CSV table of C-alpha atoms in Angstrom, one decimal:
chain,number,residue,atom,x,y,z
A,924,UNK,CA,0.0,0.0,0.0
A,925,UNK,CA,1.5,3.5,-0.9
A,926,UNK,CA,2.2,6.5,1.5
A,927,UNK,CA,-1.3,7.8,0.0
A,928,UNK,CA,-2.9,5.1,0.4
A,929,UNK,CA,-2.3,5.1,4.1
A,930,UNK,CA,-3.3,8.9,4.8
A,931,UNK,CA,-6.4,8.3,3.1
A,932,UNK,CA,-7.0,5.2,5.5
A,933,UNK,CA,-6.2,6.9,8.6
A,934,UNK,CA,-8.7,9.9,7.7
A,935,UNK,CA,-11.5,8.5,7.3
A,936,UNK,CA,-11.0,6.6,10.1
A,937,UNK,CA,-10.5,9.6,12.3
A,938,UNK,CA,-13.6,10.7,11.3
A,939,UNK,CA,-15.7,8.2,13.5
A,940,UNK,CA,-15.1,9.1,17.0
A,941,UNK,CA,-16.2,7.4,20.1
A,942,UNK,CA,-18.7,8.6,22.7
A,943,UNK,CA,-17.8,9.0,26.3
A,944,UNK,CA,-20.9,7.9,28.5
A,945,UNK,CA,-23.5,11.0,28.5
A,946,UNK,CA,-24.5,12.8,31.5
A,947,UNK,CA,-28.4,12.6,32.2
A,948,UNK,CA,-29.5,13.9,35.4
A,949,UNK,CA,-32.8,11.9,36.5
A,950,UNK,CA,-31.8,9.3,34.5
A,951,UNK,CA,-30.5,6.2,33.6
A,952,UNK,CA,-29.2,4.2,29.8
A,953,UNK,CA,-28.4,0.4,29.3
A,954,UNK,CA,-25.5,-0.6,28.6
A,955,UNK,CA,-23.5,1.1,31.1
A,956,UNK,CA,-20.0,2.0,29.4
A,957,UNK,CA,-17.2,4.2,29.5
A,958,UNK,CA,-17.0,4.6,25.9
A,959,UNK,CA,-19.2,3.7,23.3
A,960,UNK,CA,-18.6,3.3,19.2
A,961,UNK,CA,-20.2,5.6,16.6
A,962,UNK,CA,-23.2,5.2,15.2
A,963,UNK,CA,-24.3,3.3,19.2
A,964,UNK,CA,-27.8,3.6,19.3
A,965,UNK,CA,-28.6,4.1,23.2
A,966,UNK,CA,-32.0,3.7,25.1
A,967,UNK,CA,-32.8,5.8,28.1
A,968,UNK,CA,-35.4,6.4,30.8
A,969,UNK,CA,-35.8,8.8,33.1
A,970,UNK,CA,-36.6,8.2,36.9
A,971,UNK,CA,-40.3,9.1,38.7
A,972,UNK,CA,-41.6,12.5,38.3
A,973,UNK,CA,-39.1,12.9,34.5
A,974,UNK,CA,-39.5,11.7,31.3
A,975,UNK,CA,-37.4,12.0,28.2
A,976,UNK,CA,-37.3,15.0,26.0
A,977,UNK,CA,-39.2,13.6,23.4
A,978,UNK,CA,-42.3,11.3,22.6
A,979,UNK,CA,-42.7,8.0,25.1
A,980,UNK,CA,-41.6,6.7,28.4
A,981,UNK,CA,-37.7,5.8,27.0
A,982,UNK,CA,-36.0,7.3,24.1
A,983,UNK,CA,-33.1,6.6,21.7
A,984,UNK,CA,-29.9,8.8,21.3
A,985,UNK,CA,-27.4,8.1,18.9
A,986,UNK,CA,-23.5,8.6,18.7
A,987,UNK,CA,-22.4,10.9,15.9
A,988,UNK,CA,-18.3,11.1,16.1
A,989,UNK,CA,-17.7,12.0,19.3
A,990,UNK,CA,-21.6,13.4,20.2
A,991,UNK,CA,-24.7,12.3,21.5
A,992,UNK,CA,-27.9,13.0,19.2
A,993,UNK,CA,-30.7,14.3,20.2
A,994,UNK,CA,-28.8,15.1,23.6
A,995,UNK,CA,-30.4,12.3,26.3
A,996,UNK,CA,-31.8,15.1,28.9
A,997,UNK,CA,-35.2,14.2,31.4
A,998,UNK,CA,-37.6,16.9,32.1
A,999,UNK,CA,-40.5,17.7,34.4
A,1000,UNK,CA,-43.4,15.1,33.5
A,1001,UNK,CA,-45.5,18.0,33.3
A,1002,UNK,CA,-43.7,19.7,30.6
A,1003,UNK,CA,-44.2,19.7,27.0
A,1004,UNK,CA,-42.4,19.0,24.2
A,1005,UNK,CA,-42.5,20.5,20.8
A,1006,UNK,CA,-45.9,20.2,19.6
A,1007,UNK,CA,-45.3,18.7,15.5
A,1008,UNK,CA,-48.2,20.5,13.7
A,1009,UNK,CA,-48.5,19.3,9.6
A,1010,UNK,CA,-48.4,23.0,7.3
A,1011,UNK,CA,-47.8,25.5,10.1
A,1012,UNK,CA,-45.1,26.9,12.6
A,1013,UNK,CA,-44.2,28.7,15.5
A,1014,UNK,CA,-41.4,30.4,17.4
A,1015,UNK,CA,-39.5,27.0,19.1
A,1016,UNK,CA,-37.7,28.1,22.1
A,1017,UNK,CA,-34.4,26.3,22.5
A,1018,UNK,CA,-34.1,23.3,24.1
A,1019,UNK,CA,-37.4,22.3,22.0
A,1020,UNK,CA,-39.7,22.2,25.3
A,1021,UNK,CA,-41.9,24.1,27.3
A,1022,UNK,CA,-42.8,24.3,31.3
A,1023,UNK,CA,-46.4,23.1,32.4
A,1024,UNK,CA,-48.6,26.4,31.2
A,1025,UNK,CA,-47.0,27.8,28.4
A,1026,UNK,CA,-49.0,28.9,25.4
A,1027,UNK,CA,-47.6,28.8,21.8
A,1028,UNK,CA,-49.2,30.4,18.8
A,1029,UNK,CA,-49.3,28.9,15.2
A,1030,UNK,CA,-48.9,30.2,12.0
A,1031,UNK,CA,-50.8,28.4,9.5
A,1032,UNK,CA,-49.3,28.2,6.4
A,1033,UNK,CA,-50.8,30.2,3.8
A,1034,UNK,CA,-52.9,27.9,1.7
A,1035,UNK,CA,-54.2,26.5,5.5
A,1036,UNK,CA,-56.8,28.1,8.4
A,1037,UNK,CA,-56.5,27.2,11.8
A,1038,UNK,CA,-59.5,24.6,12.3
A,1039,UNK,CA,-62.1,26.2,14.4
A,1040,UNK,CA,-59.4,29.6,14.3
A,1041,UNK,CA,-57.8,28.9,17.3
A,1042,UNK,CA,-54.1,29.4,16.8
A,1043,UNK,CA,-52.9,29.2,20.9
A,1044,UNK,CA,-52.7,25.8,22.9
A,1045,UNK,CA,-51.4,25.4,26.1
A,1046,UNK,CA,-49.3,23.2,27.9
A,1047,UNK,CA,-51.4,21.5,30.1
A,1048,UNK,CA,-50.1,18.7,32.4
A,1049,UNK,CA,-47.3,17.6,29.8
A,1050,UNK,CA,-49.8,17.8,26.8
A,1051,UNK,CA,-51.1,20.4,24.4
A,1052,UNK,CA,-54.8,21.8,24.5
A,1053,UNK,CA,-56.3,22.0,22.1
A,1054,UNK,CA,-54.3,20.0,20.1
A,1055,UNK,CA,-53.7,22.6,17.1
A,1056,UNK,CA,-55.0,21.9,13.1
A,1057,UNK,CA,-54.7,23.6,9.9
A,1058,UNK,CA,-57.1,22.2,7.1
A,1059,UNK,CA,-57.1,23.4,3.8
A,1060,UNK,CA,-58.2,26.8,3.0
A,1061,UNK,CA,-62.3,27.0,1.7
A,1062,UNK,CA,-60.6,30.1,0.0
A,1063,UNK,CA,-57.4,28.4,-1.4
A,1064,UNK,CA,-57.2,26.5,-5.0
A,1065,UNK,CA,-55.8,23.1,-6.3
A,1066,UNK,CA,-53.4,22.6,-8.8
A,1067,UNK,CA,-53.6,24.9,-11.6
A,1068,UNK,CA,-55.0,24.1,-15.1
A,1069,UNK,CA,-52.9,22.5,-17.9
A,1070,UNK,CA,-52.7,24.6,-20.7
A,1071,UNK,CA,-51.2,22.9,-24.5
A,1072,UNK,CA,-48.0,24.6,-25.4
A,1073,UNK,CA,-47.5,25.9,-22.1
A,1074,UNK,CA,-45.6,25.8,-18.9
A,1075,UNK,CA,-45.6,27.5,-15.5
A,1076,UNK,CA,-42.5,29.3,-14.8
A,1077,UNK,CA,-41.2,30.6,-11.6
A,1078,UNK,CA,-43.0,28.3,-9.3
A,1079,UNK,CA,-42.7,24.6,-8.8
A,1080,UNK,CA,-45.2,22.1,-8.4
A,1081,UNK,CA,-47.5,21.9,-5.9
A,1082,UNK,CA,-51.1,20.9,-5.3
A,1083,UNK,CA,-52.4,23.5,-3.4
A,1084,UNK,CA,-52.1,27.5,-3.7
A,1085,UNK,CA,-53.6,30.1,-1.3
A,1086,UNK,CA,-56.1,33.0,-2.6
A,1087,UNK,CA,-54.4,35.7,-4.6
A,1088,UNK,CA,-51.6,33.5,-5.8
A,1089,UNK,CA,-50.7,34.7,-8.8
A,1090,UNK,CA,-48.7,32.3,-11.5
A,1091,UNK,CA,-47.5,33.0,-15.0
A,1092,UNK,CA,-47.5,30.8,-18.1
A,1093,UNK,CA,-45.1,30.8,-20.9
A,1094,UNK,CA,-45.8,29.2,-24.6
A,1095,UNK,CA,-43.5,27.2,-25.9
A,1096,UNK,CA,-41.5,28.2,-28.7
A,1097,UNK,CA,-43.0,29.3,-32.3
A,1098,UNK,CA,-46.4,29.7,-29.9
A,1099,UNK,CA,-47.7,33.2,-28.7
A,1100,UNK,CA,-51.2,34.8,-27.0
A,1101,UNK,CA,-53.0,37.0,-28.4
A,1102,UNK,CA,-51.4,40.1,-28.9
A,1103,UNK,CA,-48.3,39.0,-29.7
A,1104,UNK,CA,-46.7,37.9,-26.1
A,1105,UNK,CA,-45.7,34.7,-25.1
A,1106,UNK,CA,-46.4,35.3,-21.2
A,1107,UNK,CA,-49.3,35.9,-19.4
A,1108,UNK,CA,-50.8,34.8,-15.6
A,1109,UNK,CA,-53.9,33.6,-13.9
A,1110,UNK,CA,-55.1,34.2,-10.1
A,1111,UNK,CA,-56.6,32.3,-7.4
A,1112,UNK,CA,-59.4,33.9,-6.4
A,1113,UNK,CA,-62.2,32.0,-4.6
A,1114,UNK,CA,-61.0,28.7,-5.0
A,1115,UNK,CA,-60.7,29.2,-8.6
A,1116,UNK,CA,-58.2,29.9,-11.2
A,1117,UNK,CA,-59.2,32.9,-13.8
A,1118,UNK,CA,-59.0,31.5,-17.2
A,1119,UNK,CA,-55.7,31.2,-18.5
A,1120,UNK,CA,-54.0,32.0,-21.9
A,1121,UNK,CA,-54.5,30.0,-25.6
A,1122,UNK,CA,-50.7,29.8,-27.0
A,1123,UNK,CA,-51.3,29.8,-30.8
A,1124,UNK,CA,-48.8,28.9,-33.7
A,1125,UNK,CA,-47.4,32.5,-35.0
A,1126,UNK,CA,-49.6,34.1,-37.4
A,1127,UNK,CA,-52.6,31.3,-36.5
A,1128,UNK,CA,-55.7,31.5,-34.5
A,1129,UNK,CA,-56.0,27.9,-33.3
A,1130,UNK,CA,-53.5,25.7,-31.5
């Protein structure tokens, strides 16, 4: 083996550093070790009265050269932790939980509502109330109408758009709209799409 090829041996292998056991107050992890390899997947629990920072009674961290990920911490069994809402967010403090009585408030994402409008929950006894949804919009629109010749431009595919989107079409080459451009948009307005442009060959009325 050349010189090389031994440098590039002992690199990567000094990429994949050991753990040393974590420290976890009001808690405990099986195996006990001093050290442990990377990629160790270890469980943990936390002792009466704590529970792990994250979904369920025991959690998993992992070691990642040299660090523990997610960090193995217990908190109050009261406490929250972050609330995982589908198309919306909020300010996450760090740490990614909350004390018994804190209050978040969402942000729906644009083409969503907050179901029933309430955008606050409150940690409650180590859970959320009310548990926080956004639905679709009744004012947003679905995907946008296929039009021969034509593509959308500056925007890339999605299902769903929120009122006042606004998109623009381009005709393929040799095509144009009437008038003579080649680009033109449509709006979502009501949960529908104004009607959108006819490319026609250059110098023909029909496509």
């Amino acid at each position: 083996m050349s010189a090389y090829q031994h440098c590039s041996v002992h690199t990567a292998q000094s990429t994949t550093e050991s753990c040393p056991a974590p420290r976890l107050e009001a808690g405990y992890w099986v195996p006990v070790q001093d050290f442990y390899k990377h990629e160790t997947k270890l469980p943990y629990a936390c002792n009466k009265g704590r529970k792990p920072a994250a979904e369920g009674w025991w959690a998993t961290s992992t070691c990642l050269n040299g660090i523990w990920s997610p960090q193995p911490q217990c908190i109050d069994e009261k406490a929250c932790i972050a609330a995982d809402i589908a198309n919306a967010k909020y300010t996450e403090q760090q740490g990614s939980w909350y004390e018994d009585g804190h209050t978040i408030r969402i942000t729906c994402n644009e083409e969503y509502d907050p179901k029933g409008w309430k955008d606050t929950a409150k940690c409650i006894d180590g859970k959320w109330s009310p548990v926080l949804v956004c639905e679709k919009s009744l004012r947003a629109c679905g995907a946008p109408p296929q039009i021969p010749h034509a593509v959308i431009i500056l925007q890339g595919y999605q299902d769903l758009f929120a009122a006042g989107t606004e998109l623009q079409y381009e005709c393929e080459d040799g095509y144009t709209v009437e008038g003579g451009d080649t680009k033109t948009s449509i709006h979502c307005i009501a949960r529908k799409w104004t009607d959108g442009p006819v490319c026609s060959k250059w110098g023909n009325t029909l496509y």
